[in-house]
Amino acid sequence: MVDFNQDIQYIKGVGPARVELLHKLGIYTLEDIVTYFPREYEDRGNIKKIIELMPNELVAFRGKVVSRMVETRIRPGMTIYKLIVSDDTGRMMLTWFNQAYLKNMFHIGDEYIFFGKVTGNFGKLEMQSAIFDKVGENKNTGKIIPIYPLTQGITQNILRKIIENALELVRGNMMDALPADMLEKYHLCDINKAINDIHFPVKLEDFEKARYRIAFEELLVMQLALLLLKKKGNVQARGISFDKDDGIDELINSLPYSLTNAQNKVWAEIENDMIRATSMNRLVQGDVGSGKTVVAMMAMYKAVKNGYQ
């Protein structure tokens, strides 16, 4: 049995040092972390050729290292590292700043997947601070990557790893609030798949289905809660019973235009509510110019005619 109230500090990858950082994000328990959803996604699985890359595009491409890393110290505290990679369509200059650990990482002939924003123009394209994986590793590239809201002191990679560890604990153990027949009727995936796919979808279609499933449940719960409040109010709260014959027809006939069918329908519903001895809870919704104001005025007129101001 999974304890969803388990303190976040006991999740693998957290520990005392990161607890306070996660608290700043509103994450205190196992349930909090698995329901801490991404704010957006980066599709790092769509691998392009260098010749296809466009300036200002956030994109992934496959390249072979064709030069040694060039280290240039331009001023104290600022060192630039440059590397040239290529494919069968062209070359690309990659640049990193103050990342000395990269100096001896790349070897001529090795192939990587790089992801980042393309800069420059069509004559000379560059990519700064590229994220990369050796071909076949697919840790940070080659797939759809979730991007989460962060706080200072915690990175995307750290948070993603913590969420992966948390999902391992709950996978297949989350109880679905929706019955099987409802899932089938509305073509919804179960909650375990939805939670997994909203964090780490294989395809963008998986994310869309997961988001729809979770939103469906949230809206259903909200609607049921509102219905319960309305029912409780109808039973417990005594409303004001207005007289039906109060001269409202005289007001309607004095208008310089006739009410539309929609206005007449809405007014009939409002008037029936006002005659009843239970509290009315109603929202009038419509496009600009559809005539909501005059309907509201008629309700106020009826109240005044019955002695309420």
Coordinates of C-alpha atoms in Angstrom, one line a residue:
M1 CA 0.0 0.0 0.0
V2 CA 1.5 3.3 -1.1
D3 CA 1.4 6.2 1.4
F4 CA 0.7 9.2 -0.7
N5 CA 1.2 11.4 2.4
Q6 CA 4.8 10.2 2.7
D7 CA 7.2 13.2 3.4
I8 CA 9.0 14.3 0.3
Q9 CA 12.4 14.1 2.1
Y10 CA 12.2 10.3 1.9
I11 CA 11.9 10.2 -1.8
K12 CA 15.1 9.0 -3.5
G13 CA 17.1 12.0 -4.7
V14 CA 15.7 14.5 -2.2
G15 CA 17.2 14.3 1.3
P16 CA 17.3 17.1 3.9
A17 CA 19.3 19.5 1.6
R18 CA 16.6 19.8 -1.1
V19 CA 13.5 19.6 1.2
E20 CA 13.3 23.4 1.7
L21 CA 13.7 24.0 -2.0
L22 CA 10.8 21.7 -2.8
H23 CA 8.7 23.3 -0.1
K24 CA 9.2 26.6 -1.9
L25 CA 7.4 25.0 -4.9
G26 CA 4.6 23.8 -2.6
I27 CA 5.8 20.2 -2.6
Y28 CA 5.6 18.5 0.7
T29 CA 4.4 14.9 0.1
L30 CA 4.6 12.1 -2.4
E31 CA 1.2 13.1 -3.8
D32 CA 2.4 16.7 -4.2
I33 CA 5.4 15.6 -6.3
V34 CA 3.5 13.3 -8.7
T35 CA 0.8 16.0 -9.2
Y36 CA 3.4 18.7 -9.8
F37 CA 2.7 19.0 -13.6
P38 CA 5.0 20.5 -16.3
R39 CA 4.3 24.0 -17.5
E40 CA 5.5 23.1 -21.1
Y41 CA 7.4 20.5 -23.1
E42 CA 10.3 20.5 -25.5
D43 CA 10.2 18.1 -28.3
R44 CA 13.9 17.0 -28.5
G45 CA 13.0 13.9 -30.5
N46 CA 12.5 15.6 -33.9
I47 CA 16.1 15.3 -35.2
K48 CA 16.9 17.5 -38.2
K49 CA 19.8 17.8 -40.6
I50 CA 22.1 20.8 -40.3
I51 CA 20.9 22.2 -43.6
E52 CA 17.3 22.3 -42.3
L53 CA 18.1 24.4 -39.3
M54 CA 16.7 27.9 -39.1
P55 CA 17.9 30.9 -37.1
N56 CA 16.1 31.3 -33.7
E57 CA 14.8 27.8 -33.9
L58 CA 14.8 25.6 -30.8
V59 CA 15.8 22.3 -32.3
A60 CA 17.7 19.0 -32.1
F61 CA 20.2 17.7 -34.7
R62 CA 22.8 14.9 -35.0
G63 CA 26.4 15.9 -35.5
K64 CA 29.8 14.3 -35.7
V65 CA 32.7 16.0 -33.9
V66 CA 35.2 17.2 -36.5
S67 CA 37.5 19.5 -34.4
R68 CA 39.1 19.7 -31.1
M69 CA 37.6 21.9 -28.4
V70 CA 39.0 25.4 -28.7
E71 CA 39.3 27.2 -25.3
T72 CA 39.5 31.0 -25.4
R73 CA 39.8 33.1 -22.2
I74 CA 38.4 36.5 -23.2
R75 CA 38.6 38.1 -19.7
P76 CA 38.9 37.0 -16.1
G77 CA 35.9 34.9 -15.2
M78 CA 34.9 34.4 -18.8
T79 CA 36.1 31.5 -20.9
I80 CA 34.5 30.3 -24.2
Y81 CA 34.7 26.8 -25.5
K82 CA 34.0 26.2 -29.2
L83 CA 33.5 23.0 -31.1
I84 CA 32.7 22.2 -34.7
V85 CA 30.4 19.3 -35.6
S86 CA 29.0 18.2 -39.0
D87 CA 26.7 15.9 -40.8
D88 CA 26.4 15.1 -44.5
T89 CA 24.7 18.4 -45.2
G90 CA 26.9 21.0 -43.4
R91 CA 28.7 22.2 -40.3
M92 CA 27.7 23.9 -37.1
M93 CA 29.7 25.8 -34.5
L94 CA 28.8 25.0 -30.9
T95 CA 29.7 27.4 -28.1
W96 CA 29.7 27.0 -24.3
F97 CA 30.6 29.5 -21.6
N98 CA 32.7 28.7 -18.5
Q99 CA 32.1 25.0 -18.7
A100 CA 35.7 23.7 -18.3
Y101 CA 34.5 20.1 -17.8
L102 CA 33.7 20.0 -21.5
K103 CA 37.3 20.6 -22.5
N104 CA 38.3 16.9 -22.8
M105 CA 34.8 15.4 -23.2
F106 CA 34.5 15.4 -27.0
H107 CA 36.6 13.3 -29.4
I108 CA 36.9 13.6 -33.1
G109 CA 34.6 11.1 -34.8
D110 CA 32.1 10.8 -31.9
E111 CA 28.5 11.4 -32.8
Y112 CA 26.1 13.3 -30.5
I113 CA 22.5 14.6 -30.5
F114 CA 22.6 18.3 -29.7
F115 CA 19.6 20.5 -28.7
G116 CA 19.4 24.2 -28.3
K117 CA 18.6 27.5 -30.0
V118 CA 20.1 28.3 -33.4
T119 CA 21.7 31.7 -33.7
G120 CA 23.4 33.6 -36.6
N121 CA 22.3 33.6 -40.2
F122 CA 22.2 31.1 -43.0
G123 CA 25.8 31.8 -43.9
K124 CA 27.1 30.9 -40.4
L125 CA 24.8 29.2 -37.9
E126 CA 25.8 28.6 -34.3
M127 CA 24.3 27.0 -31.2
Q128 CA 25.1 28.3 -27.7
S129 CA 25.0 26.2 -24.5
A130 CA 23.7 23.1 -26.3
I131 CA 22.3 20.2 -24.4
F132 CA 23.7 16.9 -25.7
D133 CA 23.8 13.2 -25.5
K134 CA 26.0 10.7 -27.1
V135 CA 24.0 8.9 -29.9
G136 CA 22.0 6.1 -28.3
E137 CA 22.0 7.5 -24.7
N138 CA 18.8 9.6 -24.9
K139 CA 19.0 11.0 -21.4
N140 CA 18.4 14.6 -22.3
T141 CA 17.6 14.4 -26.0
G142 CA 15.8 12.2 -28.4
K143 CA 12.5 12.4 -26.7
I144 CA 9.9 14.8 -25.3
I145 CA 11.2 16.6 -22.2
P146 CA 8.9 18.1 -19.5
I147 CA 9.8 21.6 -18.3
Y148 CA 8.7 22.4 -14.8
P149 CA 8.4 25.7 -12.8
L150 CA 11.5 26.0 -10.7
T151 CA 13.0 27.9 -7.8
Q152 CA 16.7 28.9 -7.3
G153 CA 18.9 26.0 -6.3
I154 CA 17.1 23.3 -8.1
T155 CA 17.5 22.4 -11.8
Q156 CA 15.2 20.8 -14.4
N157 CA 17.4 17.6 -14.4
I158 CA 17.3 17.3 -10.6
L159 CA 13.5 17.8 -10.5
R160 CA 12.9 15.4 -13.3
K161 CA 14.9 12.7 -11.6
I162 CA 13.0 13.2 -8.3
I163 CA 9.7 12.9 -10.2
E164 CA 10.9 9.8 -12.0
N165 CA 11.8 8.2 -8.6
A166 CA 8.4 9.2 -7.2
L167 CA 6.5 7.8 -10.2
E168 CA 8.3 4.4 -9.6
L169 CA 6.7 4.3 -6.2
V170 CA 3.2 5.0 -7.3
R171 CA 3.1 3.4 -10.7
G172 CA 0.0 1.1 -10.9
N173 CA -1.0 1.9 -7.3
M174 CA -3.1 5.0 -7.8
M175 CA -6.8 4.4 -7.2
D176 CA -9.0 5.8 -10.0
A177 CA -11.8 8.1 -8.8
L178 CA -13.7 7.5 -12.0
P179 CA -15.5 4.2 -12.6
A180 CA -14.5 1.9 -15.5
D181 CA -17.8 2.5 -17.4
M182 CA -17.2 6.3 -17.3
L183 CA -13.7 5.9 -18.6
E184 CA -15.0 3.8 -21.5
K185 CA -17.9 6.1 -22.3
Y186 CA -15.8 9.2 -22.5
H187 CA -12.7 7.5 -24.0
L188 CA -10.5 8.4 -21.0
C189 CA -7.2 6.7 -19.9
D190 CA -6.9 5.4 -16.4
I191 CA -5.3 7.7 -13.7
N192 CA -2.0 5.7 -13.6
K193 CA -1.4 6.1 -17.3
A194 CA -2.5 9.8 -17.2
I195 CA -0.1 10.7 -14.4
N196 CA 2.8 9.0 -16.1
D197 CA 2.1 10.4 -19.5
I198 CA 1.6 14.0 -18.4
H199 CA 5.1 13.9 -17.0
F200 CA 6.9 11.8 -19.6
P201 CA 4.8 11.3 -22.8
V202 CA 6.3 9.3 -25.6
K203 CA 4.3 11.3 -28.1
L204 CA 2.6 14.7 -27.8
E205 CA -0.7 12.8 -28.4
D206 CA -0.1 11.0 -25.1
F207 CA 0.3 14.3 -23.3
E208 CA -3.0 15.6 -24.8
K209 CA -4.9 12.5 -23.7
A210 CA -3.4 12.7 -20.2
R211 CA -4.2 16.4 -19.8
Y212 CA -7.8 15.8 -21.0
R213 CA -8.2 12.9 -18.5
I214 CA -7.0 14.9 -15.6
A215 CA -8.9 18.0 -16.5
F216 CA -12.1 15.9 -17.0
E217 CA -11.8 14.7 -13.4
E218 CA -11.0 18.1 -11.9
L219 CA -14.0 19.7 -13.6
L220 CA -16.3 16.8 -12.7
V221 CA -15.3 17.1 -9.0
M222 CA -15.8 20.8 -9.1
Q223 CA -19.2 20.4 -10.7
L224 CA -20.3 17.8 -8.2
A225 CA -19.1 20.0 -5.3
L226 CA -21.2 22.9 -6.7
L227 CA -24.2 20.7 -7.0
L228 CA -23.8 19.6 -3.4
L229 CA -23.6 23.2 -2.3
K230 CA -26.7 24.1 -4.3
K231 CA -28.6 21.1 -2.9
K232 CA -27.6 22.0 0.6
G233 CA -28.6 25.6 0.0
N234 CA -32.0 24.6 -1.4
V235 CA -32.7 22.4 1.6
Q236 CA -31.4 24.6 4.4
A237 CA -31.6 28.2 3.1
R238 CA -35.0 29.9 3.0
G239 CA -35.3 32.3 0.1
I240 CA -37.7 35.2 -0.7
S241 CA -40.9 34.3 -2.5
F242 CA -41.8 37.1 -4.8
D243 CA -45.3 37.7 -6.2
K244 CA -45.8 36.7 -9.8
D245 CA -48.3 39.5 -10.6
D246 CA -46.3 42.6 -10.0
G247 CA -46.5 44.7 -13.1
I248 CA -43.5 43.2 -14.9
D249 CA -45.5 42.9 -18.1
E250 CA -46.0 46.7 -18.0
L251 CA -42.3 47.1 -17.9
I252 CA -41.7 44.7 -20.8
N253 CA -44.4 46.5 -22.9
S254 CA -42.8 49.8 -22.3
L255 CA -39.5 48.8 -23.8
P256 CA -38.7 50.3 -27.3
Y257 CA -38.1 46.8 -28.7
S258 CA -39.4 43.3 -28.2
L259 CA -37.5 40.7 -26.2
T260 CA -35.8 38.0 -28.2
N261 CA -36.9 34.4 -27.7
A262 CA -33.7 33.7 -25.8
Q263 CA -34.4 36.6 -23.4
N264 CA -38.0 35.5 -22.9
K265 CA -36.8 32.0 -22.1
V266 CA -34.1 33.1 -19.6
W267 CA -36.6 35.5 -18.0
A268 CA -39.1 32.8 -17.5
E269 CA -36.5 30.7 -15.8
I270 CA -35.4 33.6 -13.5
E271 CA -39.0 34.5 -12.7
N272 CA -39.8 30.9 -11.7
D273 CA -36.8 30.9 -9.4
M274 CA -37.9 34.2 -7.8
I275 CA -41.4 32.9 -7.2
R276 CA -40.1 29.9 -5.3
A277 CA -39.2 30.1 -1.6
T278 CA -35.7 28.7 -2.1
S279 CA -32.6 30.8 -2.8
M280 CA -31.8 31.4 -6.4
N281 CA -28.2 30.7 -7.7
R282 CA -28.0 31.6 -11.3
L283 CA -25.5 33.0 -13.8
V284 CA -26.7 34.8 -17.0
Q285 CA -24.1 34.3 -19.7
G286 CA -24.1 35.6 -23.3
D287 CA -22.2 37.5 -25.9
V288 CA -21.7 41.2 -25.8
G289 CA -25.0 42.8 -27.0
S290 CA -27.1 39.7 -26.5
G291 CA -29.4 41.5 -24.0
K292 CA -28.2 40.3 -20.6
T293 CA -28.5 43.8 -19.0
V294 CA -32.3 44.2 -19.6
V295 CA -32.9 40.7 -18.1
A296 CA -31.0 41.7 -15.0
M297 CA -32.9 45.0 -14.9
M298 CA -36.2 43.1 -15.0
A299 CA -35.1 40.9 -12.0
M300 CA -34.2 44.1 -10.0
Y301 CA -37.6 45.7 -11.0
K302 CA -39.4 42.6 -9.7
A303 CA -37.5 42.8 -6.4
V304 CA -38.2 46.5 -6.0
K305 CA -41.9 46.0 -6.8
N306 CA -42.0 43.4 -4.0
G307 CA -40.5 45.9 -1.5
Y308 CA -36.8 45.0 -1.6
Q309 CA -34.1 47.5 -2.5

